[in-house]
């Protein structure tokens, strides 16, 4: 009979007399069975539990160490984690030896430099913890593991991950660690192995070529290869990638301002880079947007669907081949240092639209990479690296790859293309392309000349300093010789570099970039000219007419010649006369209707009588404007304030700043005819909840009244704004005040849910108070009394109120930033100076009359897919060839181009004179106007004059004045840039004008064509700044930053320059605009809607104040550094 464990346990139980203690309540055999069942489970779960406990103990130790690390700085001043890591590694190494008998074989095979360790993850990678500890203790090297992002979100593990260098594992960060000679560890299977791994411990690659395997394969492939920098000699791009790039660039990068960019994804096979996917960089204006996180998220999603997700470069759109800049080189340097095989693809949308696919691949040369690594761009460094503009970058051969199925599809599609398709590529009207290339080439040459001048100045300064050093040394030697002759000790040696500080060397990278860009433009011009000559020879046969066509062609040539002669006969005077009649009064219109018709031109003859009438009207207008300017200097201001509890600081601000407000206005030449105050609360504060001070000239009386106002009251969120506005309008305004202003400060809208606010707050009168005055009556009285309304914006709660007011006000209401109390002074002063300006076509905003266009405001952009495309033409005035052409009053030549366009049915904004519509312009060089194969799409803003024309035939002449003014200003801006950039005060800001064009639309159901002004549309919310008006308003320089003050000085210098270069003939003023950086990294000041004062007072419309406006400008103008650099002189008298 065998003696087993159960018998032994029974004897032991009997020995302890347990049965006497517990009686019959214990079943020994059942207890033994439970212990046999749970012992393995407890043993299996014990190790992971201990591991988890060890991890938390480790993290706790490191956290405590981190708190006291400053006491160890003297011992470990290089790495605060060094001591902590070694203590923890010693604990884990002891645990591995005691618990598992852990040992490492072949540790000597780890190379001394960078190495990649691939390990099996499993449920818990305990063996990896042990090898990390062992190598850190005995080899002194830290292994950087690649961890999943969820590890960084586990509470309490941040210190552990930071101490042992765990990284998220981007391609760039891993490559950087390996290049620095560090050890990198990665588990390709990750948590997937923990779930599906087995006892064979096989690495689960899941049929994908991940980062680690790819890197190792690439390293092994090139282990015996010679050490060269350029490992890519061919870029193979999938056809789908090319289609994606083309679509993105045509949607976002077809204008001269926007640049489309994106990420390239793919693989490297030998020396061939295969680009198999791409995605664009988003155009996100949010400051919190992280572009790197966006790229990583995109690549992670692509990896999940088994799409190539390795980052291999980037792409960018360009205009006319002008892609090279310092920013471009820095970006590519960053890519090549992070991703060795990366390339950049450059795509030109405009050239592609003309029938030539322009897609090229580039990389920086090894010399350029070495130069950027040294971060020294001086002349000596460039010479040391043997670098020139020709060796900055190199073009890599590019091929487009398609699958066999795609090639078969393309063959079938090519048979479906009409026979006439492609003939548009023989279009000879390509002078504009050559003109743009030559203009860009000229700009680059001017910039290169400026840099050359700077370097010449530096060389002269160096030579001069060398001469001064020699003189100093000679003088020192002579003095020492004299001292020795007198028996005195010589002067001690002195470091000459402390006496003469070295002159900083100007960087030479920018001139090299400009030289490379000039060479690229020259190559483009050469290629373009050769293609144009080829098209001329190809089309020569088509130019030979058949005998039966001679008569028709001769008649067409005769008619074109006659039309050309008629156009040449019109002078600038005639154009100005027609524009004045189109915008004139009943007397001029009546005189035009009685004019005799020209039988050839089918238009009225411009005789001496009508010219005299227009000149007489212009003189009368000048006298009226002179009276208006004089009267507009007399100011009446009513302060309309919400006097509830939240407005206490603003009431005190008005009281404290009113003296400074009056002083500034009087210093600008204005006179205060009266100050008034209207305070309002809400209906819950009683029926008479207003505090009113009628107009007074006494500042002390005004301050005393405001001091008595107590900011309190108010129940629900809205206040009685309409009641306060009604009291302000009904005041007895001073009769001799030419400018009357209501300056409104409030932080809450009127009562009326969905009309004045969004209903988020309580409103006791959601449909408005029964005693609220109608808005139509309020603003009708405001227009009748010629009151200007300005709103001091404190927060966004009143934005809907202002939008509602604008529908009845008849124009845009200016909102001035008054969130800070200190801004009240600037806001009030700015509103007064803007109001004194003489507006373009009317003295004050007017409501829509019966002879105006019917409209309704729709601020949302329409669905373009549902709108029809209309046929139309675009008229553009050509720039004058010289300044003499401007001063000779010659007619500006125009050119007309066909187009198709879409116009939103309702305007999105209304001014005092025009309505503004969203729109799109579609240009096509194809003979088939319905074809979209080579369309150029521009976002546009169309502006239409509200009032109907008095004479339908002269409708287009109402727009010609603005076209002429902007074209003349654009020509003078070119001259201004050319001369200012050659001076010592080069601002590196180019001044341009937004060119206006005239669009003519004719639909079959229309009796007469429709005319609209067309301007380029800017996406986003550009910050429009008004620098000057057409009298003597100048933007307050104190409210601008340093760059803003610089642009203000440039705008004032340009106005002075326009008067000087035309010998006093005209002055360009009323300047406002936006700033942006173009594709070449050049900052642009883009101005729009200028006014021109001209001695020929019938030119340039009603904003031309002739000598009155010129004298007003120079009376206030003070020459700045740009005026002095250009040698501009103030006019005599």
Short mmCIF file of C-alpha atoms in Angstrom, two decimals, residues 203-644:
data_model
loop_
_atom_site.label_atom_id
_atom_site.label_comp_id
_atom_site.label_asym_id
_atom_site.label_seq_id
_atom_site.Cartn_x
_atom_site.Cartn_y
_atom_site.Cartn_z
CA UNK A 203 7.18 38.01 -34.45
CA UNK A 204 3.79 38.93 -35.94
CA UNK A 205 4.51 41.28 -38.87
CA UNK A 206 0.90 40.88 -40.16
CA UNK A 207 2.09 40.84 -43.79
CA UNK A 208 3.21 44.46 -43.69
CA UNK A 209 6.59 46.05 -44.19
CA UNK A 210 6.72 48.21 -41.08
CA UNK A 211 9.22 50.85 -40.10
CA UNK A 212 11.66 48.57 -38.33
CA UNK A 213 11.80 45.88 -41.00
CA UNK A 214 12.03 48.46 -43.77
CA UNK A 215 14.85 50.33 -42.06
CA UNK A 216 16.81 47.18 -41.40
CA UNK A 217 16.36 46.00 -44.97
CA UNK A 218 17.47 49.37 -46.26
CA UNK A 219 20.52 49.42 -43.96
CA UNK A 220 21.53 45.91 -44.99
CA UNK A 221 21.11 46.73 -48.67
CA UNK A 222 23.44 49.70 -48.40
CA UNK A 223 25.88 48.23 -45.88
CA UNK A 224 28.52 47.63 -48.53
CA UNK A 225 27.54 50.55 -50.78
CA UNK A 226 29.82 53.57 -51.13
CA UNK A 227 29.01 56.56 -48.89
CA UNK A 228 27.09 58.97 -51.11
CA UNK A 229 24.55 61.62 -50.16
CA UNK A 230 22.13 61.36 -53.03
CA UNK A 231 20.61 57.90 -52.80
CA UNK A 232 17.69 58.71 -55.12
CA UNK A 233 18.13 58.96 -58.87
CA UNK A 234 14.52 58.31 -59.96
CA UNK A 235 11.14 59.39 -58.59
CA UNK A 236 8.23 57.20 -59.68
CA UNK A 237 4.84 58.83 -59.03
CA UNK A 238 1.56 56.97 -59.33
CA UNK A 239 -0.94 58.51 -61.72
CA UNK A 240 -3.54 58.76 -58.94
CA UNK A 241 -1.10 60.81 -56.87
CA UNK A 242 -0.58 63.18 -59.80
CA UNK A 243 -4.36 63.56 -60.14
CA UNK A 244 -4.69 64.36 -56.42
CA UNK A 245 -1.91 66.97 -56.59
CA UNK A 246 -3.44 68.60 -59.67
CA UNK A 247 -6.88 68.75 -58.06
CA UNK A 248 -5.56 70.23 -54.81
CA UNK A 249 -3.34 72.82 -56.51
CA UNK A 250 -6.08 73.95 -58.89
CA UNK A 251 -8.53 74.38 -56.02
CA UNK A 252 -6.27 76.18 -53.55
CA UNK A 253 -3.09 77.21 -55.34
CA UNK A 254 -4.23 78.73 -58.66
CA UNK A 255 -4.12 82.35 -57.46
CA UNK A 256 -1.00 84.45 -57.07
CA UNK A 257 -1.45 84.66 -53.28
CA UNK A 258 -2.29 81.10 -52.20
CA UNK A 259 0.20 78.22 -52.24
CA UNK A 260 -1.03 74.62 -51.98
CA UNK A 261 1.17 72.15 -50.09
CA UNK A 262 0.87 68.53 -49.03
CA UNK A 263 2.62 65.37 -47.84
CA UNK A 264 4.04 62.61 -50.06
CA UNK A 265 3.87 58.99 -48.92
CA UNK A 266 5.55 55.92 -50.40
CA UNK A 267 8.52 53.54 -50.30
CA UNK A 268 12.18 53.43 -51.30
CA UNK A 269 13.27 50.57 -53.56
CA UNK A 270 17.01 50.60 -54.29
CA UNK A 271 17.68 54.08 -55.71
CA UNK A 272 14.08 54.58 -56.80
CA UNK A 273 11.61 56.54 -54.71
CA UNK A 274 8.04 55.35 -55.29
CA UNK A 275 5.38 57.92 -54.38
CA UNK A 276 2.16 55.95 -53.95
CA UNK A 277 -0.07 58.30 -51.96
CA UNK A 278 -0.43 61.88 -50.75
CA UNK A 279 -2.67 64.14 -48.72
CA UNK A 280 -2.86 67.96 -48.48
CA UNK A 281 -1.93 70.29 -45.66
CA UNK A 282 -5.20 71.77 -44.36
CA UNK A 283 -5.79 75.51 -44.57
CA UNK A 284 -6.72 75.98 -40.93
CA UNK A 285 -6.72 79.43 -39.37
CA UNK A 286 -7.06 78.09 -35.79
CA UNK A 287 -4.02 79.00 -33.70
CA UNK A 288 -4.36 75.78 -31.67
CA UNK A 289 -4.15 73.60 -34.77
CA UNK A 290 -1.11 71.28 -34.62
CA UNK A 291 0.06 70.41 -38.13
CA UNK A 292 2.43 67.64 -36.97
CA UNK A 293 -0.35 65.90 -35.01
CA UNK A 294 -2.57 66.14 -38.08
CA UNK A 295 0.08 64.43 -40.26
CA UNK A 296 0.64 61.68 -37.73
CA UNK A 297 -3.11 61.08 -37.42
CA UNK A 298 -3.47 60.84 -41.21
CA UNK A 299 -0.58 58.39 -41.54
CA UNK A 300 -1.96 56.31 -38.68
CA UNK A 301 -5.34 56.03 -40.44
CA UNK A 302 -3.64 55.06 -43.69
CA UNK A 303 -1.63 52.41 -41.88
CA UNK A 304 -4.84 50.88 -40.51
CA UNK A 305 -6.18 50.29 -44.03
CA UNK A 306 -2.84 48.83 -45.26
CA UNK A 307 -1.90 51.84 -47.41
CA UNK A 308 1.70 53.04 -47.71
CA UNK A 309 2.11 55.55 -44.92
CA UNK A 310 5.85 56.28 -44.84
CA UNK A 311 6.65 59.99 -45.16
CA UNK A 312 8.93 60.52 -48.20
CA UNK A 313 8.62 64.25 -48.91
CA UNK A 314 6.19 67.03 -49.76
CA UNK A 315 4.74 68.91 -52.71
CA UNK A 316 3.98 72.56 -53.45
CA UNK A 317 2.29 74.61 -56.14
CA UNK A 318 4.05 77.51 -57.84
CA UNK A 319 3.23 80.42 -60.12
CA UNK A 320 5.30 80.99 -63.26
CA UNK A 321 8.06 78.76 -61.84
CA UNK A 322 8.75 81.14 -58.93
CA UNK A 323 9.06 78.54 -56.17
CA UNK A 324 12.62 79.07 -54.97
CA UNK A 325 13.02 81.04 -51.74
CA UNK A 326 14.92 80.82 -48.47
CA UNK A 327 11.83 79.35 -46.79
CA UNK A 328 11.68 76.65 -49.47
CA UNK A 329 15.35 75.72 -48.94
CA UNK A 330 14.96 75.62 -45.15
CA UNK A 331 11.90 73.36 -45.43
CA UNK A 332 13.66 70.94 -47.79
CA UNK A 333 16.77 70.92 -45.56
CA UNK A 334 14.57 69.95 -42.60
CA UNK A 335 13.02 67.14 -44.63
CA UNK A 336 16.36 65.79 -45.96
CA UNK A 337 17.97 65.77 -42.52
CA UNK A 338 14.97 64.02 -40.98
CA UNK A 339 14.10 61.75 -43.92
CA UNK A 340 17.20 60.99 -45.98
CA UNK A 341 15.36 60.02 -49.18
CA UNK A 342 12.81 62.87 -49.18
CA UNK A 343 12.07 64.94 -52.29
CA UNK A 344 9.84 67.90 -53.09
CA UNK A 345 7.49 67.92 -56.08
CA UNK A 346 6.82 71.32 -57.70
CA UNK A 347 3.62 71.73 -59.73
CA UNK A 348 2.68 74.78 -61.85
CA UNK A 349 -1.12 75.00 -62.39
CA UNK A 350 -1.04 77.84 -64.95
CA UNK A 351 1.47 76.17 -67.21
CA UNK A 352 -0.44 72.89 -67.03
CA UNK A 353 -3.62 74.67 -68.09
CA UNK A 354 -1.82 75.75 -71.26
CA UNK A 355 -1.15 72.16 -72.26
CA UNK A 356 2.22 71.45 -70.63
CA UNK A 357 2.20 69.25 -67.52
CA UNK A 358 4.68 70.92 -65.18
CA UNK A 359 5.59 68.48 -62.38
CA UNK A 360 9.22 68.23 -61.29
CA UNK A 361 11.12 66.66 -58.39
CA UNK A 362 13.98 68.40 -56.58
CA UNK A 363 16.48 67.72 -53.79
CA UNK A 364 19.15 69.84 -52.14
CA UNK A 365 22.70 69.09 -53.23
CA UNK A 366 25.22 67.75 -50.67
CA UNK A 367 27.00 71.14 -50.72
CA UNK A 368 23.78 72.96 -49.84
CA UNK A 369 23.01 70.51 -47.03
CA UNK A 370 26.51 70.96 -45.59
CA UNK A 371 26.13 74.75 -45.79
CA UNK A 372 22.86 74.64 -43.87
CA UNK A 373 24.35 72.32 -41.25
CA UNK A 374 27.17 74.82 -40.63
CA UNK A 375 24.56 77.62 -40.47
CA UNK A 376 27.04 80.06 -41.98
CA UNK A 377 25.92 81.83 -45.14
CA UNK A 378 28.81 84.24 -45.53
CA UNK A 379 30.85 84.57 -48.70
CA UNK A 380 33.80 82.59 -47.28
CA UNK A 381 31.59 79.68 -46.22
CA UNK A 382 29.93 79.52 -49.62
CA UNK A 383 33.34 79.56 -51.29
CA UNK A 384 34.59 76.81 -48.96
CA UNK A 385 31.69 74.54 -49.92
CA UNK A 386 32.20 75.33 -53.64
CA UNK A 387 28.56 76.36 -53.84
CA UNK A 388 26.93 78.47 -56.53
CA UNK A 389 23.35 79.25 -57.49
CA UNK A 390 23.52 76.43 -60.04
CA UNK A 391 24.35 73.85 -57.37
CA UNK A 392 21.83 74.82 -54.69
CA UNK A 393 19.42 72.11 -55.71
CA UNK A 394 19.23 69.35 -58.28
CA UNK A 395 16.39 68.00 -60.35
CA UNK A 396 15.62 64.30 -60.03
CA UNK A 397 14.26 62.38 -63.01
CA UNK A 398 10.53 61.83 -62.61
CA UNK A 399 8.28 59.25 -64.26
CA UNK A 400 4.53 58.74 -63.90
CA UNK A 401 3.46 55.14 -63.37
CA UNK A 402 0.01 53.71 -64.06
CA UNK A 403 -1.35 50.20 -63.74
CA UNK A 404 -2.26 48.25 -66.89
CA UNK A 405 -5.96 48.76 -66.22
CA UNK A 406 -5.52 52.53 -65.97
CA UNK A 407 -3.51 52.58 -69.19
CA UNK A 408 -6.28 50.66 -70.94
CA UNK A 409 -8.86 53.12 -69.62
CA UNK A 410 -6.80 56.08 -70.84
CA UNK A 411 -6.59 54.56 -74.30
CA UNK A 412 -10.37 54.22 -74.41
CA UNK A 413 -10.87 57.79 -73.13
CA UNK A 414 -8.48 59.20 -75.73
CA UNK A 415 -10.71 57.81 -78.49
CA UNK A 416 -13.68 59.64 -76.99
CA UNK A 417 -12.00 63.09 -77.12
CA UNK A 418 -13.48 65.26 -79.95
CA UNK A 419 -11.24 65.92 -82.92
CA UNK A 420 -11.20 69.67 -82.33
CA UNK A 421 -10.06 69.25 -78.72
CA UNK A 422 -6.50 70.44 -78.21
CA UNK A 423 -6.55 73.08 -80.90
CA UNK A 424 -6.65 75.71 -78.15
CA UNK A 425 -2.98 74.95 -77.51
CA UNK A 426 -2.20 76.71 -80.81
CA UNK A 427 -3.60 79.94 -79.36
CA UNK A 428 -1.13 82.72 -80.18
CA UNK A 429 -2.53 85.20 -77.65
CA UNK A 430 0.06 84.39 -75.00
CA UNK A 431 1.66 87.80 -74.59
CA UNK A 432 0.35 88.03 -71.02
CA UNK A 433 2.36 84.93 -70.01
CA UNK A 434 5.57 86.39 -71.41
CA UNK A 435 4.78 89.70 -69.76
CA UNK A 436 4.38 88.05 -66.34
CA UNK A 437 7.68 86.19 -66.74
CA UNK A 438 9.50 89.35 -67.74
CA UNK A 439 7.91 91.32 -64.91
CA UNK A 440 8.97 88.68 -62.37
CA UNK A 441 12.42 88.62 -63.95
CA UNK A 442 12.66 92.41 -63.60
CA UNK A 443 11.59 92.26 -59.95
CA UNK A 444 14.23 89.62 -59.20
CA UNK A 445 16.92 91.62 -60.97
CA UNK A 446 15.97 94.70 -58.91
CA UNK A 447 16.19 92.72 -55.67
CA UNK A 448 19.53 91.20 -56.70
CA UNK A 449 20.84 94.69 -57.47
CA UNK A 450 19.83 95.83 -53.98
CA UNK A 451 21.67 92.90 -52.36
CA UNK A 452 24.69 93.57 -54.56
CA UNK A 453 24.72 97.20 -53.41
CA UNK A 454 24.58 96.05 -49.78
CA UNK A 455 27.54 93.73 -50.31
CA UNK A 456 29.51 96.48 -52.08
CA UNK A 457 28.86 98.77 -49.12
CA UNK A 458 30.10 96.03 -46.79
CA UNK A 459 33.29 95.61 -48.82
CA UNK A 460 33.94 99.35 -48.78
CA UNK A 461 33.43 99.39 -45.01
CA UNK A 462 35.90 96.51 -44.60
CA UNK A 463 38.53 98.26 -46.70
CA UNK A 464 38.00 101.47 -44.77
CA UNK A 465 38.34 99.65 -41.45
CA UNK A 466 41.57 97.97 -42.60
CA UNK A 467 43.01 101.36 -43.46
CA UNK A 468 42.00 102.71 -40.06
CA UNK A 469 43.63 99.70 -38.38
CA UNK A 470 46.89 100.33 -40.23
CA UNK A 471 46.82 104.00 -39.25
CA UNK A 472 46.15 103.06 -35.64
CA UNK A 473 49.06 100.57 -35.58
CA UNK A 474 51.42 103.08 -37.19
CA UNK A 475 50.40 105.77 -34.73
CA UNK A 476 50.91 103.33 -31.87
CA UNK A 477 54.39 102.37 -33.10
CA UNK A 478 55.41 106.04 -33.49
CA UNK A 479 54.18 106.81 -29.99
CA UNK A 480 56.15 103.86 -28.53
CA UNK A 481 59.29 105.01 -30.40
CA UNK A 482 58.90 108.49 -28.93
CA UNK A 483 58.40 107.08 -25.45
CA UNK A 484 61.53 104.91 -25.76
CA UNK A 485 63.49 107.98 -26.88
CA UNK A 486 62.33 109.76 -23.73
CA UNK A 487 63.30 106.74 -21.63
CA UNK A 488 59.71 105.85 -20.83
CA UNK A 489 58.21 102.38 -20.94
CA UNK A 490 56.30 101.54 -24.16
CA UNK A 491 52.55 101.30 -24.12
CA UNK A 492 51.24 97.79 -23.41
CA UNK A 493 50.01 95.71 -26.30
CA UNK A 494 46.30 96.11 -26.92
CA UNK A 495 43.89 93.77 -28.65
CA UNK A 496 43.06 95.63 -31.83
CA UNK A 497 39.81 93.69 -32.25
CA UNK A 498 38.47 95.42 -29.14
CA UNK A 499 39.19 98.81 -30.65
CA UNK A 500 37.73 97.98 -34.06
CA UNK A 501 34.70 95.76 -33.82
CA UNK A 502 34.34 93.39 -36.78
CA UNK A 503 31.75 94.39 -39.34
CA UNK A 504 29.00 91.76 -39.64
CA UNK A 505 29.16 89.90 -42.93
CA UNK A 506 25.90 90.13 -44.88
CA UNK A 507 24.47 86.69 -45.69
CA UNK A 508 24.90 85.68 -49.33
CA UNK A 509 22.19 83.04 -49.47
CA UNK A 510 19.46 85.43 -50.61
CA UNK A 511 21.48 86.67 -53.65
CA UNK A 512 22.16 83.05 -54.60
CA UNK A 513 18.43 82.28 -54.41
CA UNK A 514 17.64 85.34 -56.53
CA UNK A 515 20.28 84.32 -59.08
CA UNK A 516 18.82 80.82 -59.28
CA UNK A 517 15.34 82.29 -59.70
CA UNK A 518 16.58 84.60 -62.48
CA UNK A 519 18.15 81.64 -64.26
CA UNK A 520 14.88 79.72 -63.95
CA UNK A 521 12.91 82.64 -65.39
CA UNK A 522 15.35 82.96 -68.29
CA UNK A 523 14.97 79.27 -68.99
CA UNK A 524 11.18 79.61 -68.90
CA UNK A 525 11.26 82.60 -71.26
CA UNK A 526 13.55 80.74 -73.67
CA UNK A 527 11.32 77.68 -73.62
CA UNK A 528 8.20 79.80 -74.01
CA UNK A 529 9.60 81.71 -76.99
CA UNK A 530 10.65 78.50 -78.74
CA UNK A 531 7.17 77.06 -78.22
CA UNK A 532 5.56 80.25 -79.51
CA UNK A 533 7.70 80.16 -82.65
CA UNK A 534 6.76 76.53 -83.15
CA UNK A 535 3.07 77.41 -82.93
CA UNK A 536 3.59 80.23 -85.45
CA UNK A 537 5.03 77.82 -88.00
CA UNK A 538 2.31 75.23 -87.30
CA UNK A 539 -0.46 77.77 -87.75
CA UNK A 540 1.05 79.33 -90.90
CA UNK A 541 -0.86 76.92 -93.15
CA UNK A 542 -4.10 77.76 -91.39
CA UNK A 543 -3.48 81.47 -92.03
CA UNK A 544 -3.55 81.00 -95.82
CA UNK A 545 -7.14 81.77 -96.93
CA UNK A 546 -8.93 80.07 -99.80
CA UNK A 547 -9.84 82.26 -102.83
CA UNK A 548 -13.53 82.11 -101.88
CA UNK A 549 -12.74 83.52 -98.45
CA UNK A 550 -10.77 86.56 -99.59
CA UNK A 551 -13.81 88.82 -99.80
CA UNK A 552 -15.10 87.91 -96.34
CA UNK A 553 -11.70 88.34 -94.68
CA UNK A 554 -11.10 91.65 -96.40
CA UNK A 555 -14.45 92.97 -95.19
CA UNK A 556 -13.63 91.81 -91.63
CA UNK A 557 -10.22 93.50 -91.73
CA UNK A 558 -11.79 96.73 -93.00
CA UNK A 559 -14.36 96.72 -90.22
CA UNK A 560 -11.74 96.01 -87.54
CA UNK A 561 -9.55 98.80 -88.89
CA UNK A 562 -12.46 101.24 -88.83
CA UNK A 563 -13.32 100.22 -85.25
CA UNK A 564 -9.69 100.66 -84.24
CA UNK A 565 -9.60 104.14 -85.73
CA UNK A 566 -12.77 105.04 -83.86
CA UNK A 567 -11.19 103.91 -80.61
CA UNK A 568 -8.05 105.91 -81.33
CA UNK A 569 -10.15 108.99 -81.99
CA UNK A 570 -11.48 108.95 -78.41
CA UNK A 571 -9.27 110.89 -76.03
CA UNK A 572 -9.02 110.83 -72.30
CA UNK A 573 -11.15 113.95 -72.18
CA UNK A 574 -14.00 112.18 -73.97
CA UNK A 575 -13.89 109.26 -71.55
CA UNK A 576 -14.02 111.61 -68.56
CA UNK A 577 -16.92 113.55 -70.09
CA UNK A 578 -18.94 110.37 -70.64
CA UNK A 579 -18.21 109.17 -67.09
CA UNK A 580 -19.34 112.53 -65.67
CA UNK A 581 -22.58 112.42 -67.71
CA UNK A 582 -23.31 108.83 -66.64
CA UNK A 583 -22.93 109.88 -62.99
CA UNK A 584 -24.34 113.40 -63.39
CA UNK A 585 -27.55 115.25 -62.68
CA UNK A 586 -30.70 115.71 -64.72
CA UNK A 587 -29.31 118.74 -66.57
CA UNK A 588 -26.31 116.83 -67.97
CA UNK A 589 -28.46 113.84 -68.88
CA UNK A 590 -30.92 116.09 -70.69
CA UNK A 591 -28.08 117.80 -72.58
CA UNK A 592 -26.67 114.42 -73.64
CA UNK A 593 -30.06 113.22 -74.89
CA UNK A 594 -30.25 116.28 -77.21
CA UNK A 595 -26.80 115.61 -78.71
CA UNK A 596 -26.61 114.62 -82.39
CA UNK A 597 -25.68 110.99 -83.12
CA UNK A 598 -22.54 109.86 -84.93
CA UNK A 599 -23.83 107.58 -87.74
CA UNK A 600 -20.67 105.46 -87.68
CA UNK A 601 -20.14 105.07 -83.95
CA UNK A 602 -23.88 105.21 -83.20
CA UNK A 603 -23.20 107.39 -80.18
CA UNK A 604 -23.66 111.01 -79.29
CA UNK A 605 -21.13 113.53 -80.59
CA UNK A 606 -19.17 115.22 -77.83
CA UNK A 607 -19.30 118.90 -78.73
CA UNK A 608 -17.98 122.02 -77.04
CA UNK A 609 -21.32 122.79 -75.41
CA UNK A 610 -21.52 119.56 -73.45
CA UNK A 611 -17.83 119.84 -72.44
CA UNK A 612 -18.47 123.32 -71.03
CA UNK A 613 -21.51 122.05 -69.15
CA UNK A 614 -19.51 119.24 -67.55
CA UNK A 615 -16.66 121.60 -66.61
CA UNK A 616 -19.14 124.06 -65.12
CA UNK A 617 -20.73 121.30 -63.07
CA UNK A 618 -17.27 120.16 -61.91
CA UNK A 619 -16.40 123.70 -60.77
CA UNK A 620 -19.68 123.92 -58.90
CA UNK A 621 -18.96 120.56 -57.30
CA UNK A 622 -15.52 121.79 -56.21
CA UNK A 623 -17.07 124.86 -54.57
CA UNK A 624 -19.67 122.67 -52.86
CA UNK A 625 -16.95 120.34 -51.59
CA UNK A 626 -14.94 123.28 -50.26
CA UNK A 627 -18.01 124.38 -48.27
CA UNK A 628 -18.57 120.82 -47.07
CA UNK A 629 -14.98 120.50 -45.87
CA UNK A 630 -15.22 123.77 -43.98
CA UNK A 631 -18.57 122.85 -42.47
CA UNK A 632 -17.52 119.26 -41.69
CA UNK A 633 -14.88 120.61 -39.29
CA UNK A 634 -17.64 121.65 -36.88
CA UNK A 635 -18.41 118.56 -34.79
CA UNK A 636 -21.37 117.56 -32.66
CA UNK A 637 -20.98 114.34 -30.63
CA UNK A 638 -23.61 112.52 -28.60
CA UNK A 639 -22.38 109.75 -26.31
CA UNK A 640 -25.04 107.01 -26.07
CA UNK A 641 -24.20 104.67 -23.17
CA UNK A 642 -25.73 101.71 -21.42
CA UNK A 643 -25.70 102.85 -17.74
CA UNK A 644 -26.45 99.52 -16.07
#
